[in-house]
Coordinates of C-alpha atoms in Angstrom, one line a residue:
X1 CA 74.4 34.7 152.8
X2 CA 77.2 37.1 152.3
X3 CA 77.9 38.0 148.6
X4 CA 80.6 35.5 147.9
X5 CA 83.2 37.6 146.1
X6 CA 83.2 40.8 148.6
X7 CA 83.4 38.4 151.6
X8 CA 86.5 36.4 150.2
X9 CA 88.3 39.6 149.4
X10 CA 87.5 41.2 152.4
X11 CA 88.9 38.0 154.4
X12 CA 91.7 37.4 152.1
X13 CA 93.3 41.0 152.0
X14 CA 95.8 41.6 154.5
X15 CA 95.1 45.4 154.4
X16 CA 91.5 44.9 155.9
X17 CA 91.6 47.0 159.0
X18 CA 91.8 45.1 162.4
X19 CA 89.0 47.7 163.7
X20 CA 86.4 46.1 161.1
X21 CA 84.5 42.8 161.1
X22 CA 81.9 41.8 158.5
X23 CA 78.5 41.6 160.1
X24 CA 74.8 40.5 158.3
X25 CA 72.6 43.5 158.1
X26 CA 69.2 43.4 156.5
X27 CA 68.3 46.2 154.3
X28 CA 64.4 46.2 153.6
X29 CA 63.8 46.5 149.5
X30 CA 61.2 49.1 148.5
X31 CA 57.7 47.4 148.1
X32 CA 58.0 45.0 145.3
X33 CA 55.4 42.3 144.7
X34 CA 57.3 38.8 145.1
X35 CA 60.5 40.3 146.3
X36 CA 62.6 39.7 149.5
X37 CA 64.7 41.6 151.8
X38 CA 68.6 41.3 150.9
X39 CA 71.3 40.7 153.2
X40 CA 74.4 42.9 152.7
X41 CA 78.3 42.7 153.8
X42 CA 78.5 45.6 155.8
X43 CA 81.6 47.3 157.9
X44 CA 81.1 47.6 161.7
X45 CA 83.6 49.0 164.3
X46 CA 84.5 46.6 167.0
X47 CA 84.7 49.6 168.9
X48 CA 83.2 53.0 168.5
X49 CA 85.4 54.7 170.9
X50 CA 88.1 56.2 168.5
X51 CA 90.3 58.9 169.1
X52 CA 91.1 59.5 165.8
X53 CA 88.3 60.3 162.8
X54 CA 89.8 58.9 159.3
X55 CA 90.5 61.5 156.9
X56 CA 91.1 63.9 159.8
X57 CA 94.5 66.2 159.9
X58 CA 95.1 64.2 163.2
X59 CA 94.9 61.2 161.0
X60 CA 97.2 62.2 158.7
X61 CA 99.6 63.6 161.2
X62 CA 99.8 60.0 162.7
X63 CA 100.3 58.3 159.5
X64 CA 102.9 60.8 158.7
X65 CA 104.4 60.2 162.2
X66 CA 104.5 56.1 161.7
X67 CA 106.2 56.8 158.1
X68 CA 109.1 58.8 160.0
X69 CA 109.7 56.1 162.2
X70 CA 109.3 53.0 160.2
X71 CA 111.4 54.3 157.4
X72 CA 114.0 57.1 159.2
X73 CA 114.8 54.7 162.0
X74 CA 115.1 51.7 160.4
X75 CA 117.3 53.0 157.2
X76 CA 119.7 55.1 160.1
X77 CA 120.1 51.5 161.9
X78 CA 121.5 49.7 159.0
X79 CA 124.0 52.9 157.6
X80 CA 126.9 50.3 158.5
X81 CA 125.6 47.8 156.2
X82 CA 124.4 50.3 153.4
X83 CA 127.9 51.9 153.4
X84 CA 129.6 48.4 152.6
X85 CA 126.8 47.7 150.0
X86 CA 127.6 51.1 148.2
X87 CA 131.3 50.5 148.6
X88 CA 130.9 46.9 147.3
X89 CA 128.8 48.5 144.3
X90 CA 130.9 51.4 143.2
X91 CA 134.5 50.1 144.1
X92 CA 134.3 46.2 143.6
X93 CA 137.9 45.7 143.2
X94 CA 138.7 47.2 146.7
X95 CA 136.1 45.8 148.5
X96 CA 135.7 42.1 147.6
X97 CA 132.7 40.8 150.0
X98 CA 130.8 41.8 152.9
X99 CA 133.3 40.8 155.6
X100 CA 136.1 42.3 153.6
X101 CA 134.1 45.8 153.1
X102 CA 133.6 46.1 156.8
X103 CA 137.6 45.0 157.6
X104 CA 138.8 47.5 155.1
X105 CA 136.3 50.4 156.2
X106 CA 137.3 49.8 160.2
X107 CA 140.9 49.8 159.4
X108 CA 141.4 52.7 157.5
X109 CA 138.5 54.7 159.0
X110 CA 137.9 53.3 162.5
X111 CA 135.0 52.2 164.0
X112 CA 133.4 55.3 163.6
X113 CA 133.8 55.4 159.8
X114 CA 131.1 52.8 159.6
X115 CA 128.7 55.4 160.4
X116 CA 129.6 57.7 157.7
X117 CA 126.3 59.2 156.1
X118 CA 124.2 58.4 159.2
X119 CA 122.8 62.4 159.0
X120 CA 121.8 62.4 155.2
X121 CA 119.9 58.5 155.8
X122 CA 118.0 59.8 158.4
X123 CA 117.1 63.0 156.9
X124 CA 116.3 61.7 154.0
X125 CA 114.4 58.5 154.6
X126 CA 112.2 59.9 157.4
X127 CA 111.1 62.6 154.4
X128 CA 110.3 59.7 152.3
X129 CA 108.8 57.9 154.8
X130 CA 106.4 61.1 155.6
X131 CA 105.3 61.5 152.1
X132 CA 105.1 57.5 151.3
X133 CA 102.5 57.1 154.0
X134 CA 101.3 60.7 154.1
X135 CA 100.4 60.6 150.2
X136 CA 99.7 57.1 150.2
X137 CA 96.6 57.9 152.5
X138 CA 95.8 61.0 150.2
X139 CA 95.7 58.9 146.8
X140 CA 93.7 56.0 148.6
X141 CA 91.1 58.4 149.3
X142 CA 91.4 60.1 145.4
X143 CA 91.5 56.9 143.9
X144 CA 88.5 55.7 146.1
X145 CA 86.3 58.2 145.3
X146 CA 87.0 57.8 141.4
X147 CA 86.2 54.2 141.7
X148 CA 83.1 54.5 143.8
X149 CA 82.3 52.4 146.8
X150 CA 81.8 48.8 145.1
X151 CA 84.4 48.7 142.7
X152 CA 86.9 50.4 145.5
X153 CA 85.8 47.0 147.5
X154 CA 86.1 44.7 144.7
X155 CA 89.6 46.1 143.4
X156 CA 90.6 46.9 147.1
X157 CA 94.3 45.4 146.7
X158 CA 94.8 47.1 143.2
X159 CA 93.8 50.6 144.9
X160 CA 96.7 50.0 147.5
X161 CA 99.0 49.3 145.1
X162 CA 98.3 52.0 143.0
X163 CA 98.0 54.5 146.1
X164 CA 101.4 53.2 147.0
X165 CA 103.2 53.5 144.0
X166 CA 101.7 57.0 143.5
X167 CA 102.6 58.2 147.1
X168 CA 106.4 56.5 146.2
X169 CA 106.8 58.7 143.3
X170 CA 106.4 62.1 145.1
X171 CA 108.3 60.4 148.0
X172 CA 111.1 59.9 145.9
X173 CA 111.6 63.3 145.1
X174 CA 112.1 64.3 148.6
X175 CA 114.6 61.4 149.1
X176 CA 116.9 62.3 146.4
X177 CA 118.8 65.1 147.6
X178 CA 119.7 63.2 150.9
X179 CA 120.2 60.2 149.0
X180 CA 122.9 62.1 146.6
X181 CA 124.9 63.3 149.7
X182 CA 125.0 60.0 151.3
X183 CA 126.4 58.3 148.6
X184 CA 129.1 60.8 147.8
X185 CA 130.1 60.8 151.7
X186 CA 130.2 57.0 152.0
X187 CA 131.7 56.0 148.4
X188 CA 134.0 59.2 147.9
X189 CA 137.5 59.0 150.6
X190 CA 138.3 62.4 151.7
X191 CA 135.1 64.5 149.7
X192 CA 133.3 65.1 152.8
X193 CA 132.7 63.5 156.1
X194 CA 129.7 65.1 157.1
X195 CA 126.7 66.9 155.7
X196 CA 127.4 69.8 156.1
X197 CA 130.5 69.7 154.6
X198 CA 129.1 67.5 151.6
X199 CA 125.9 69.7 150.6
X200 CA 127.6 72.8 150.0
X201 CA 130.4 71.2 148.2
X202 CA 128.1 69.4 145.7
X203 CA 126.2 72.4 145.0
X204 CA 129.6 74.7 144.4
X205 CA 130.6 71.9 141.8
X206 CA 127.4 71.0 140.0
X207 CA 124.7 73.1 141.3
X208 CA 120.8 72.0 142.4
X209 CA 121.3 69.1 139.2
X210 CA 123.8 67.3 141.7
X211 CA 120.9 66.5 144.3
X212 CA 118.2 65.3 141.7
X213 CA 120.3 63.8 138.7
X214 CA 119.7 60.2 140.6
X215 CA 115.7 60.8 140.8
X216 CA 115.0 58.7 137.6
X217 CA 117.1 55.5 138.6
X218 CA 115.5 56.4 142.1
X219 CA 112.2 56.0 140.6
X220 CA 113.3 52.9 138.7
X221 CA 114.3 51.6 142.2
X222 CA 111.4 52.4 144.8
X223 CA 108.5 51.8 142.4
X224 CA 109.0 48.5 141.9
X225 CA 110.5 48.0 145.3
X226 CA 107.2 49.4 147.0
X227 CA 104.9 47.4 144.4
X228 CA 106.8 44.2 145.4
X229 CA 106.4 45.0 148.9
X230 CA 103.0 45.5 148.9
X231 CA 101.9 42.6 146.8
X232 CA 104.5 40.1 148.3
X233 CA 103.5 40.6 151.6
X234 CA 100.2 39.9 150.8
X235 CA 100.5 36.6 149.5
X236 CA 103.0 35.6 152.1
X237 CA 100.8 36.6 155.0
X238 CA 98.1 34.3 153.3
X239 CA 100.4 31.6 153.1
X240 CA 101.6 31.7 156.3
X241 CA 98.1 31.7 157.8
X242 CA 97.1 29.0 155.4
X243 CA 99.6 26.6 156.2
X244 CA 102.4 27.8 158.7
X245 CA 100.1 29.2 161.6
X246 CA 97.9 26.6 163.5
X247 CA 95.1 28.5 164.3
X248 CA 92.8 31.5 162.4
X249 CA 94.3 35.3 162.3
X250 CA 91.4 36.1 164.1
X251 CA 92.4 34.0 167.2
X252 CA 95.8 35.2 167.2
X253 CA 97.1 37.7 169.6
X254 CA 98.5 41.0 169.1
X255 CA 102.4 39.7 169.3
X256 CA 101.3 36.7 167.6
X257 CA 100.0 38.5 164.3
X258 CA 103.3 40.8 164.6
X259 CA 105.3 37.9 164.3
X260 CA 103.9 36.8 161.1
X261 CA 104.5 40.4 159.9
X262 CA 108.2 40.5 160.5
X263 CA 108.3 37.3 158.5
X264 CA 106.2 37.9 155.9
X265 CA 107.9 41.6 155.8
X266 CA 111.4 39.8 155.8
X267 CA 110.4 37.2 152.7
X268 CA 109.2 40.2 151.0
X269 CA 111.9 42.1 151.5
X270 CA 114.4 39.8 150.0
X271 CA 112.2 39.5 146.6
X272 CA 111.9 43.7 147.0
X273 CA 116.1 43.8 146.8
X274 CA 116.3 41.4 143.7
X275 CA 114.1 43.5 141.7
X276 CA 115.1 47.1 142.5
X277 CA 119.1 46.2 142.8
X278 CA 119.9 47.0 139.0
X279 CA 118.7 50.4 139.6
X280 CA 120.3 50.8 142.7
X281 CA 123.5 49.9 141.2
X282 CA 122.8 52.6 139.2
X283 CA 122.2 55.1 141.6
X284 CA 125.3 54.3 143.6
X285 CA 127.5 54.8 140.9
X286 CA 125.6 57.7 139.4
X287 CA 126.1 60.0 142.5
X288 CA 129.4 59.4 143.2
X289 CA 130.5 60.6 139.5
X290 CA 130.3 63.6 138.0
X291 CA 128.6 64.5 134.9
X292 CA 127.3 60.8 134.2
X293 CA 123.9 59.9 132.8
X294 CA 122.0 56.8 134.1
X295 CA 122.2 55.1 130.5
X296 CA 126.1 55.5 130.6
X297 CA 126.6 54.1 133.8
X298 CA 124.3 51.1 133.1
X299 CA 126.3 50.3 130.0
X300 CA 129.7 50.8 131.8
X301 CA 128.4 48.0 134.3
X302 CA 126.8 45.9 132.1
X303 CA 125.0 42.7 132.9
X304 CA 127.0 41.4 135.6
X305 CA 128.0 44.9 137.3
X306 CA 124.5 46.0 137.8
X307 CA 124.1 42.7 140.4
X308 CA 127.2 43.4 142.6
X309 CA 126.5 44.0 146.2
X310 CA 123.3 41.8 146.0
X311 CA 123.9 39.7 148.9
X312 CA 124.5 42.5 151.4
X313 CA 121.5 44.6 149.9
X314 CA 119.1 41.5 150.7
X315 CA 120.2 41.4 154.1
X316 CA 119.8 44.8 154.6
X317 CA 116.4 45.2 152.8
X318 CA 114.9 42.1 154.0
X319 CA 115.5 43.7 157.7
X320 CA 114.5 47.1 156.6
X321 CA 111.1 45.8 155.3
X322 CA 110.8 43.3 158.0
X323 CA 111.1 46.2 160.6
X324 CA 109.1 48.6 158.5
X325 CA 106.0 45.9 158.1
X326 CA 106.3 45.7 162.2
X327 CA 106.4 49.4 163.0
X328 CA 103.6 50.0 160.6
X329 CA 101.7 47.0 161.8
X330 CA 102.0 48.1 165.4
X331 CA 100.5 51.7 164.7
X332 CA 97.8 50.0 162.7
X333 CA 96.4 47.5 165.6
X334 CA 96.3 50.6 167.8
X335 CA 92.9 51.7 168.4
X336 CA 93.8 55.2 167.8
X337 CA 93.5 55.0 164.0
X338 CA 90.3 54.8 162.6
X339 CA 90.9 52.7 158.9
X340 CA 88.7 54.0 156.1
X341 CA 85.1 52.8 156.3
X342 CA 84.8 52.8 152.6
X343 CA 87.5 49.9 152.4

């Protein structure tokens, strides 16, 4: 028989690599009178012909590239919705709703005005994705070594959540400068139309602080977002396979699994948007204004003001999270990535 706890954790955890299955392996014990040999749950690769070894430079490069694709492309694709969301947050008197926000923007700036801020969005979130997924692998190995093999197996979900939160801390430092420039371009008409105009102007007015004054609210927004992204996605995947999908996960084809991934990712994104929206409102207003602090902005917005633009952000973050999980899962299902044999 398999060890019950370890087997249940391995089967229930959505982060388990698709390249591994549990097999029964006989391990002879040392010669002790009256003792029998025991059976262990061991990880065995489905295909030993893999082109990338776990922990290698190529492995980290591919994970980082996957992060660039999943974050950079998806955030850039929803720039028009992000622009309207930011304007709803910083100027609710002018932009009454999502539809009104789009109409006013097109009337004043034309259709091209909806693409304002695309350059800092693409650069910033590509850097964030690179750091998020790259450092995630680094922290996963670090925490696994600290815990040891047995505890890594027992606490694998907690390990993944801790690793993702740690990675997000550094990813937000990489994101902060471009996020600040993006908000200035999108929410201050006439300030600057391009990144090349905006960055020098911000530096001349406030120095380097202009690019990093929003990093603390970013941490408040992104770290809970990342934790919810993993935790909610895990539970949703489990429920979909248990109550909705008519056959076990192991019998589903790759396209079928990716459909489940997309649906679970969208549901997780809704909760991500809710838990991180107040901090997102503070970031938007803080990066628009000069000389304000996060606490000053929070007090001025009040309990009601911090929820402005929530519906727009739910749509945006739900779509983003679903697409990011879809892209990331597509990469992880490819045989070119060899999962960590310890977890």
